[in-house]
Amino acid sequence: MAKLIQAVIAYGPKLKLDRTASMNEVINMISGRTGLNAGDVSHMVNEFKAVILTFALAGRPVNIEGLGIFRPKIDLRGTIALGTRFSPQIKASLNKTKAYEGVIENRDMIGTTSEDLISKWNEDHPDDLIS
């Protein structure tokens, strides 16, 4: 017997991600947009990382207005990690109509319900139904 998660994975909309932007690409883009030289931008990015780490290791979340909050957290094994909650401005910008220029796989499934996915799965997999 199949599970709903199988239908979500098979039919749900997914972003087809392109290659990850490298640090050099990020530095060059910031340099080009600000007029700062790439060395200064690189130094600033490294200091930004160091400051976030310093505050996180002291148990202090960091709020960068317009970007988000970086917050230290711990799991049951005692592993400390850094959680990120992006600002409402970033989230709103991501979801503006037609702002996303990348590829969305299964785009036609946007707005479907769990019941729709179950129906499609059961139609395509009569020997492995989701009940």
PDB file of N, CA, C and O in Angstrom, residues 10-54:
ATOM      1  N   ALA A  10       6.151  12.204  -6.428  1.00  0.00           N
ATOM      2  CA  ALA A  10       6.009  11.900  -7.855  1.00  0.00           C
ATOM      3  C   ALA A  10       5.355  13.026  -8.644  1.00  0.00           C
ATOM      4  O   ALA A  10       5.757  13.315  -9.769  1.00  0.00           O
ATOM      5  N   TYR A  11       4.339  13.659  -8.067  1.00  0.00           N
ATOM      6  CA  TYR A  11       3.518  14.584  -8.845  1.00  0.00           C
ATOM      7  C   TYR A  11       3.548  16.034  -8.379  1.00  0.00           C
ATOM      8  O   TYR A  11       3.096  16.914  -9.101  1.00  0.00           O
ATOM      9  N   GLY A  12       4.047  16.299  -7.188  1.00  0.00           N
ATOM     10  CA  GLY A  12       4.023  17.671  -6.672  1.00  0.00           C
ATOM     11  C   GLY A  12       4.961  18.590  -7.432  1.00  0.00           C
ATOM     12  O   GLY A  12       5.941  18.146  -8.038  1.00  0.00           O
ATOM     13  N   PRO A  13       4.660  19.886  -7.431  1.00  0.00           N
ATOM     14  CA  PRO A  13       5.556  20.833  -8.105  1.00  0.00           C
ATOM     15  C   PRO A  13       6.923  20.855  -7.432  1.00  0.00           C
ATOM     16  O   PRO A  13       7.024  20.743  -6.210  1.00  0.00           O
ATOM     17  N   LYS A  14       7.966  20.950  -8.249  1.00  0.00           N
ATOM     18  CA  LYS A  14       9.335  20.980  -7.740  1.00  0.00           C
ATOM     19  C   LYS A  14      10.122  22.037  -8.507  1.00  0.00           C
ATOM     20  O   LYS A  14       9.935  22.200  -9.711  1.00  0.00           O
ATOM     21  N   LEU A  15      11.003  22.699  -7.814  1.00  0.00           N
ATOM     22  CA  LEU A  15      11.912  23.623  -8.472  1.00  0.00           C
ATOM     23  C   LEU A  15      13.100  22.829  -8.997  1.00  0.00           C
ATOM     24  O   LEU A  15      13.744  22.096  -8.250  1.00  0.00           O
ATOM     25  N   LYS A  16      13.371  22.964 -10.282  1.00  0.00           N
ATOM     26  CA  LYS A  16      14.566  22.339 -10.861  1.00  0.00           C
ATOM     27  C   LYS A  16      15.699  23.339 -10.685  1.00  0.00           C
ATOM     28  O   LYS A  16      15.762  24.350 -11.374  1.00  0.00           O
ATOM     29  N   LEU A  17      16.564  23.054  -9.744  1.00  0.00           N
ATOM     30  CA  LEU A  17      17.622  23.999  -9.406  1.00  0.00           C
ATOM     31  C   LEU A  17      18.764  23.942 -10.402  1.00  0.00           C
ATOM     32  O   LEU A  17      19.154  22.873 -10.868  1.00  0.00           O
ATOM     33  N   ASP A  18      19.273  25.101 -10.727  1.00  0.00           N
ATOM     34  CA  ASP A  18      20.451  25.232 -11.576  1.00  0.00           C
ATOM     35  C   ASP A  18      21.671  25.059 -10.668  1.00  0.00           C
ATOM     36  O   ASP A  18      21.535  24.864  -9.450  1.00  0.00           O
ATOM     37  N   ARG A  19      22.860  25.177 -11.233  1.00  0.00           N
ATOM     38  CA  ARG A  19      24.060  24.999 -10.413  1.00  0.00           C
ATOM     39  C   ARG A  19      24.137  26.093  -9.345  1.00  0.00           C
ATOM     40  O   ARG A  19      23.641  27.209  -9.522  1.00  0.00           O
ATOM     41  N   THR A  20      24.768  25.764  -8.234  1.00  0.00           N
ATOM     42  CA  THR A  20      24.921  26.682  -7.110  1.00  0.00           C
ATOM     43  C   THR A  20      25.868  27.825  -7.492  1.00  0.00           C
ATOM     44  O   THR A  20      26.919  27.590  -8.093  1.00  0.00           O
ATOM     45  N   ALA A  21      25.471  29.043  -7.147  1.00  0.00           N
ATOM     46  CA  ALA A  21      26.342  30.196  -7.386  1.00  0.00           C
ATOM     47  C   ALA A  21      27.566  30.088  -6.480  1.00  0.00           C
ATOM     48  O   ALA A  21      27.446  29.844  -5.283  1.00  0.00           O
ATOM     49  N   SER A  22      28.742  30.259  -7.049  1.00  0.00           N
ATOM     50  CA  SER A  22      29.982  30.162  -6.279  1.00  0.00           C
ATOM     51  C   SER A  22      30.207  31.450  -5.488  1.00  0.00           C
ATOM     52  O   SER A  22      29.613  32.499  -5.777  1.00  0.00           O
ATOM     53  N   MET A  23      31.104  31.369  -4.531  1.00  0.00           N
ATOM     54  CA  MET A  23      31.472  32.546  -3.745  1.00  0.00           C
ATOM     55  C   MET A  23      32.013  33.641  -4.657  1.00  0.00           C
ATOM     56  O   MET A  23      31.669  34.809  -4.499  1.00  0.00           O
ATOM     57  N   ASN A  24      32.835  33.251  -5.651  1.00  0.00           N
ATOM     58  CA  ASN A  24      33.374  34.255  -6.578  1.00  0.00           C
ATOM     59  C   ASN A  24      32.266  34.950  -7.356  1.00  0.00           C
ATOM     60  O   ASN A  24      32.323  36.160  -7.585  1.00  0.00           O
ATOM     61  N   GLU A  25      31.261  34.194  -7.792  1.00  0.00           N
ATOM     62  CA  GLU A  25      30.149  34.800  -8.523  1.00  0.00           C
ATOM     63  C   GLU A  25      29.393  35.793  -7.638  1.00  0.00           C
ATOM     64  O   GLU A  25      29.030  36.881  -8.082  1.00  0.00           O
ATOM     65  N   VAL A  26      29.161  35.399  -6.390  1.00  0.00           N
ATOM     66  CA  VAL A  26      28.456  36.282  -5.456  1.00  0.00           C
ATOM     67  C   VAL A  26      29.274  37.552  -5.222  1.00  0.00           C
ATOM     68  O   VAL A  26      28.749  38.674  -5.295  1.00  0.00           O
ATOM     69  N   ILE A  27      30.552  37.383  -4.962  1.00  0.00           N
ATOM     70  CA  ILE A  27      31.427  38.538  -4.710  1.00  0.00           C
ATOM     71  C   ILE A  27      31.463  39.458  -5.926  1.00  0.00           C
ATOM     72  O   ILE A  27      31.335  40.684  -5.797  1.00  0.00           O
ATOM     73  N   ASN A  28      31.594  38.887  -7.116  1.00  0.00           N
ATOM     74  CA  ASN A  28      31.642  39.709  -8.322  1.00  0.00           C
ATOM     75  C   ASN A  28      30.316  40.430  -8.574  1.00  0.00           C
ATOM     76  O   ASN A  28      30.313  41.581  -9.018  1.00  0.00           O
ATOM     77  N   MET A  29      29.195  39.772  -8.270  1.00  0.00           N
ATOM     78  CA  MET A  29      27.906  40.426  -8.468  1.00  0.00           C
ATOM     79  C   MET A  29      27.738  41.593  -7.490  1.00  0.00           C
ATOM     80  O   MET A  29      27.318  42.683  -7.880  1.00  0.00           O
ATOM     81  N   ILE A  30      28.101  41.361  -6.229  1.00  0.00           N
ATOM     82  CA  ILE A  30      28.002  42.452  -5.241  1.00  0.00           C
ATOM     83  C   ILE A  30      28.941  43.583  -5.628  1.00  0.00           C
ATOM     84  O   ILE A  30      28.565  44.761  -5.570  1.00  0.00           O
ATOM     85  N   SER A  31      30.150  43.233  -6.049  1.00  0.00           N
ATOM     86  CA  SER A  31      31.118  44.244  -6.464  1.00  0.00           C
ATOM     87  C   SER A  31      30.559  45.072  -7.619  1.00  0.00           C
ATOM     88  O   SER A  31      30.631  46.309  -7.609  1.00  0.00           O
ATOM     89  N   GLY A  32      29.989  44.408  -8.606  1.00  0.00           N
ATOM     90  CA  GLY A  32      29.428  45.110  -9.756  1.00  0.00           C
ATOM     91  C   GLY A  32      28.234  45.982  -9.409  1.00  0.00           C
ATOM     92  O   GLY A  32      28.021  47.031 -10.011  1.00  0.00           O
ATOM     93  N   ARG A  33      27.454  45.543  -8.428  1.00  0.00           N
ATOM     94  CA  ARG A  33      26.252  46.304  -8.055  1.00  0.00           C
ATOM     95  C   ARG A  33      26.568  47.474  -7.135  1.00  0.00           C
ATOM     96  O   ARG A  33      25.797  48.426  -7.061  1.00  0.00           O
ATOM     97  N   THR A  34      27.689  47.393  -6.401  1.00  0.00           N
ATOM     98  CA  THR A  34      27.975  48.425  -5.398  1.00  0.00           C
ATOM     99  C   THR A  34      29.127  49.347  -5.760  1.00  0.00           C
ATOM    100  O   THR A  34      29.261  50.418  -5.173  1.00  0.00           O
ATOM    101  N   GLY A  35      29.986  48.909  -6.674  1.00  0.00           N
ATOM    102  CA  GLY A  35      31.172  49.697  -6.987  1.00  0.00           C
ATOM    103  C   GLY A  35      32.335  49.404  -6.045  1.00  0.00           C
ATOM    104  O   GLY A  35      33.423  49.947  -6.215  1.00  0.00           O
ATOM    105  N   LEU A  36      32.116  48.546  -5.048  1.00  0.00           N
ATOM    106  CA  LEU A  36      33.216  48.146  -4.162  1.00  0.00           C
ATOM    107  C   LEU A  36      34.112  47.167  -4.912  1.00  0.00           C
ATOM    108  O   LEU A  36      33.649  46.423  -5.765  1.00  0.00           O
ATOM    109  N   ASN A  37      35.400  47.153  -4.559  1.00  0.00           N
ATOM    110  CA  ASN A  37      36.258  46.185  -5.246  1.00  0.00           C
ATOM    111  C   ASN A  37      36.028  44.791  -4.663  1.00  0.00           C
ATOM    112  O   ASN A  37      35.563  44.635  -3.529  1.00  0.00           O
ATOM    113  N   ALA A  38      36.335  43.776  -5.451  1.00  0.00           N
ATOM    114  CA  ALA A  38      36.046  42.397  -5.075  1.00  0.00           C
ATOM    115  C   ALA A  38      36.756  41.993  -3.786  1.00  0.00           C
ATOM    116  O   ALA A  38      36.209  41.232  -2.983  1.00  0.00           O
ATOM    117  N   GLY A  39      37.957  42.497  -3.560  1.00  0.00           N
ATOM    118  CA  GLY A  39      38.691  42.183  -2.326  1.00  0.00           C
ATOM    119  C   GLY A  39      37.956  42.679  -1.093  1.00  0.00           C
ATOM    120  O   GLY A  39      37.872  41.973  -0.079  1.00  0.00           O
ATOM    121  N   ASP A  40      37.429  43.912  -1.164  1.00  0.00           N
ATOM    122  CA  ASP A  40      36.680  44.458  -0.030  1.00  0.00           C
ATOM    123  C   ASP A  40      35.393  43.671   0.209  1.00  0.00           C
ATOM    124  O   ASP A  40      35.022  43.405   1.350  1.00  0.00           O
ATOM    125  N   VAL A  41      34.731  43.301  -0.869  1.00  0.00           N
ATOM    126  CA  VAL A  41      33.502  42.520  -0.733  1.00  0.00           C
ATOM    127  C   VAL A  41      33.816  41.165  -0.110  1.00  0.00           C
ATOM    128  O   VAL A  41      33.110  40.708   0.796  1.00  0.00           O
ATOM    129  N   SER A  42      34.869  40.513  -0.571  1.00  0.00           N
ATOM    130  CA  SER A  42      35.271  39.223  -0.021  1.00  0.00           C
ATOM    131  C   SER A  42      35.561  39.339   1.473  1.00  0.00           C
ATOM    132  O   SER A  42      35.130  38.504   2.280  1.00  0.00           O
ATOM    133  N   HIS A  43      36.294  40.386   1.843  1.00  0.00           N
ATOM    134  CA  HIS A  43      36.603  40.618   3.257  1.00  0.00           C
ATOM    135  C   HIS A  43      35.313  40.826   4.054  1.00  0.00           C
ATOM    136  O   HIS A  43      35.153  40.272   5.147  1.00  0.00           O
ATOM    137  N   MET A  44      34.370  41.591   3.522  1.00  0.00           N
ATOM    138  CA  MET A  44      33.109  41.860   4.206  1.00  0.00           C
ATOM    139  C   MET A  44      32.296  40.575   4.386  1.00  0.00           C
ATOM    140  O   MET A  44      31.736  40.335   5.459  1.00  0.00           O
ATOM    141  N   VAL A  45      32.236  39.736   3.363  1.00  0.00           N
ATOM    142  CA  VAL A  45      31.493  38.474   3.461  1.00  0.00           C
ATOM    143  C   VAL A  45      32.121  37.588   4.539  1.00  0.00           C
ATOM    144  O   VAL A  45      31.413  36.986   5.361  1.00  0.00           O
ATOM    145  N   ASN A  46      33.441  37.517   4.569  1.00  0.00           N
ATOM    146  CA  ASN A  46      34.119  36.715   5.590  1.00  0.00           C
ATOM    147  C   ASN A  46      33.876  37.267   6.989  1.00  0.00           C
ATOM    148  O   ASN A  46      33.685  36.502   7.938  1.00  0.00           O
ATOM    149  N   GLU A  47      33.860  38.572   7.130  1.00  0.00           N
ATOM    150  CA  GLU A  47      33.558  39.175   8.437  1.00  0.00           C
ATOM    151  C   GLU A  47      32.108  38.934   8.836  1.00  0.00           C
ATOM    152  O   GLU A  47      31.804  38.695  10.007  1.00  0.00           O
ATOM    153  N   PHE A  48      31.205  38.982   7.879  1.00  0.00           N
ATOM    154  CA  PHE A  48      29.792  38.703   8.130  1.00  0.00           C
ATOM    155  C   PHE A  48      29.645  37.290   8.700  1.00  0.00           C
ATOM    156  O   PHE A  48      28.956  37.067   9.696  1.00  0.00           O
ATOM    157  N   LYS A  49      30.307  36.311   8.075  1.00  0.00           N
ATOM    158  CA  LYS A  49      30.276  34.931   8.571  1.00  0.00           C
ATOM    159  C   LYS A  49      30.838  34.859   9.991  1.00  0.00           C
ATOM    160  O   LYS A  49      30.256  34.196  10.862  1.00  0.00           O
ATOM    161  N   ALA A  50      31.957  35.531  10.236  1.00  0.00           N
ATOM    162  CA  ALA A  50      32.609  35.476  11.549  1.00  0.00           C
ATOM    163  C   ALA A  50      31.729  36.095  12.633  1.00  0.00           C
ATOM    164  O   ALA A  50      31.644  35.569  13.746  1.00  0.00           O
ATOM    165  N   VAL A  51      31.061  37.194  12.310  1.00  0.00           N
ATOM    166  CA  VAL A  51      30.201  37.863  13.291  1.00  0.00           C
ATOM    167  C   VAL A  51      28.982  36.998  13.626  1.00  0.00           C
ATOM    168  O   VAL A  51      28.608  36.851  14.792  1.00  0.00           O
ATOM    169  N   ILE A  52      28.369  36.406  12.615  1.00  0.00           N
ATOM    170  CA  ILE A  52      27.227  35.518  12.873  1.00  0.00           C
ATOM    171  C   ILE A  52      27.666  34.351  13.750  1.00  0.00           C
ATOM    172  O   ILE A  52      26.993  34.001  14.720  1.00  0.00           O
ATOM    173  N   LEU A  53      28.806  33.752  13.446  1.00  0.00           N
ATOM    174  CA  LEU A  53      29.317  32.640  14.238  1.00  0.00           C
ATOM    175  C   LEU A  53      29.613  33.077  15.674  1.00  0.00           C
ATOM    176  O   LEU A  53      29.265  32.374  16.629  1.00  0.00           O
ATOM    177  N   THR A  54      30.221  34.230  15.832  1.00  0.00           N
ATOM    178  CA  THR A  54      30.551  34.726  17.180  1.00  0.00           C
ATOM    179  C   THR A  54      29.293  34.896  18.026  1.00  0.00           C
ATOM    180  O   THR A  54      29.239  34.434  19.172  1.00  0.00           O
TER     181      THR A  54
END
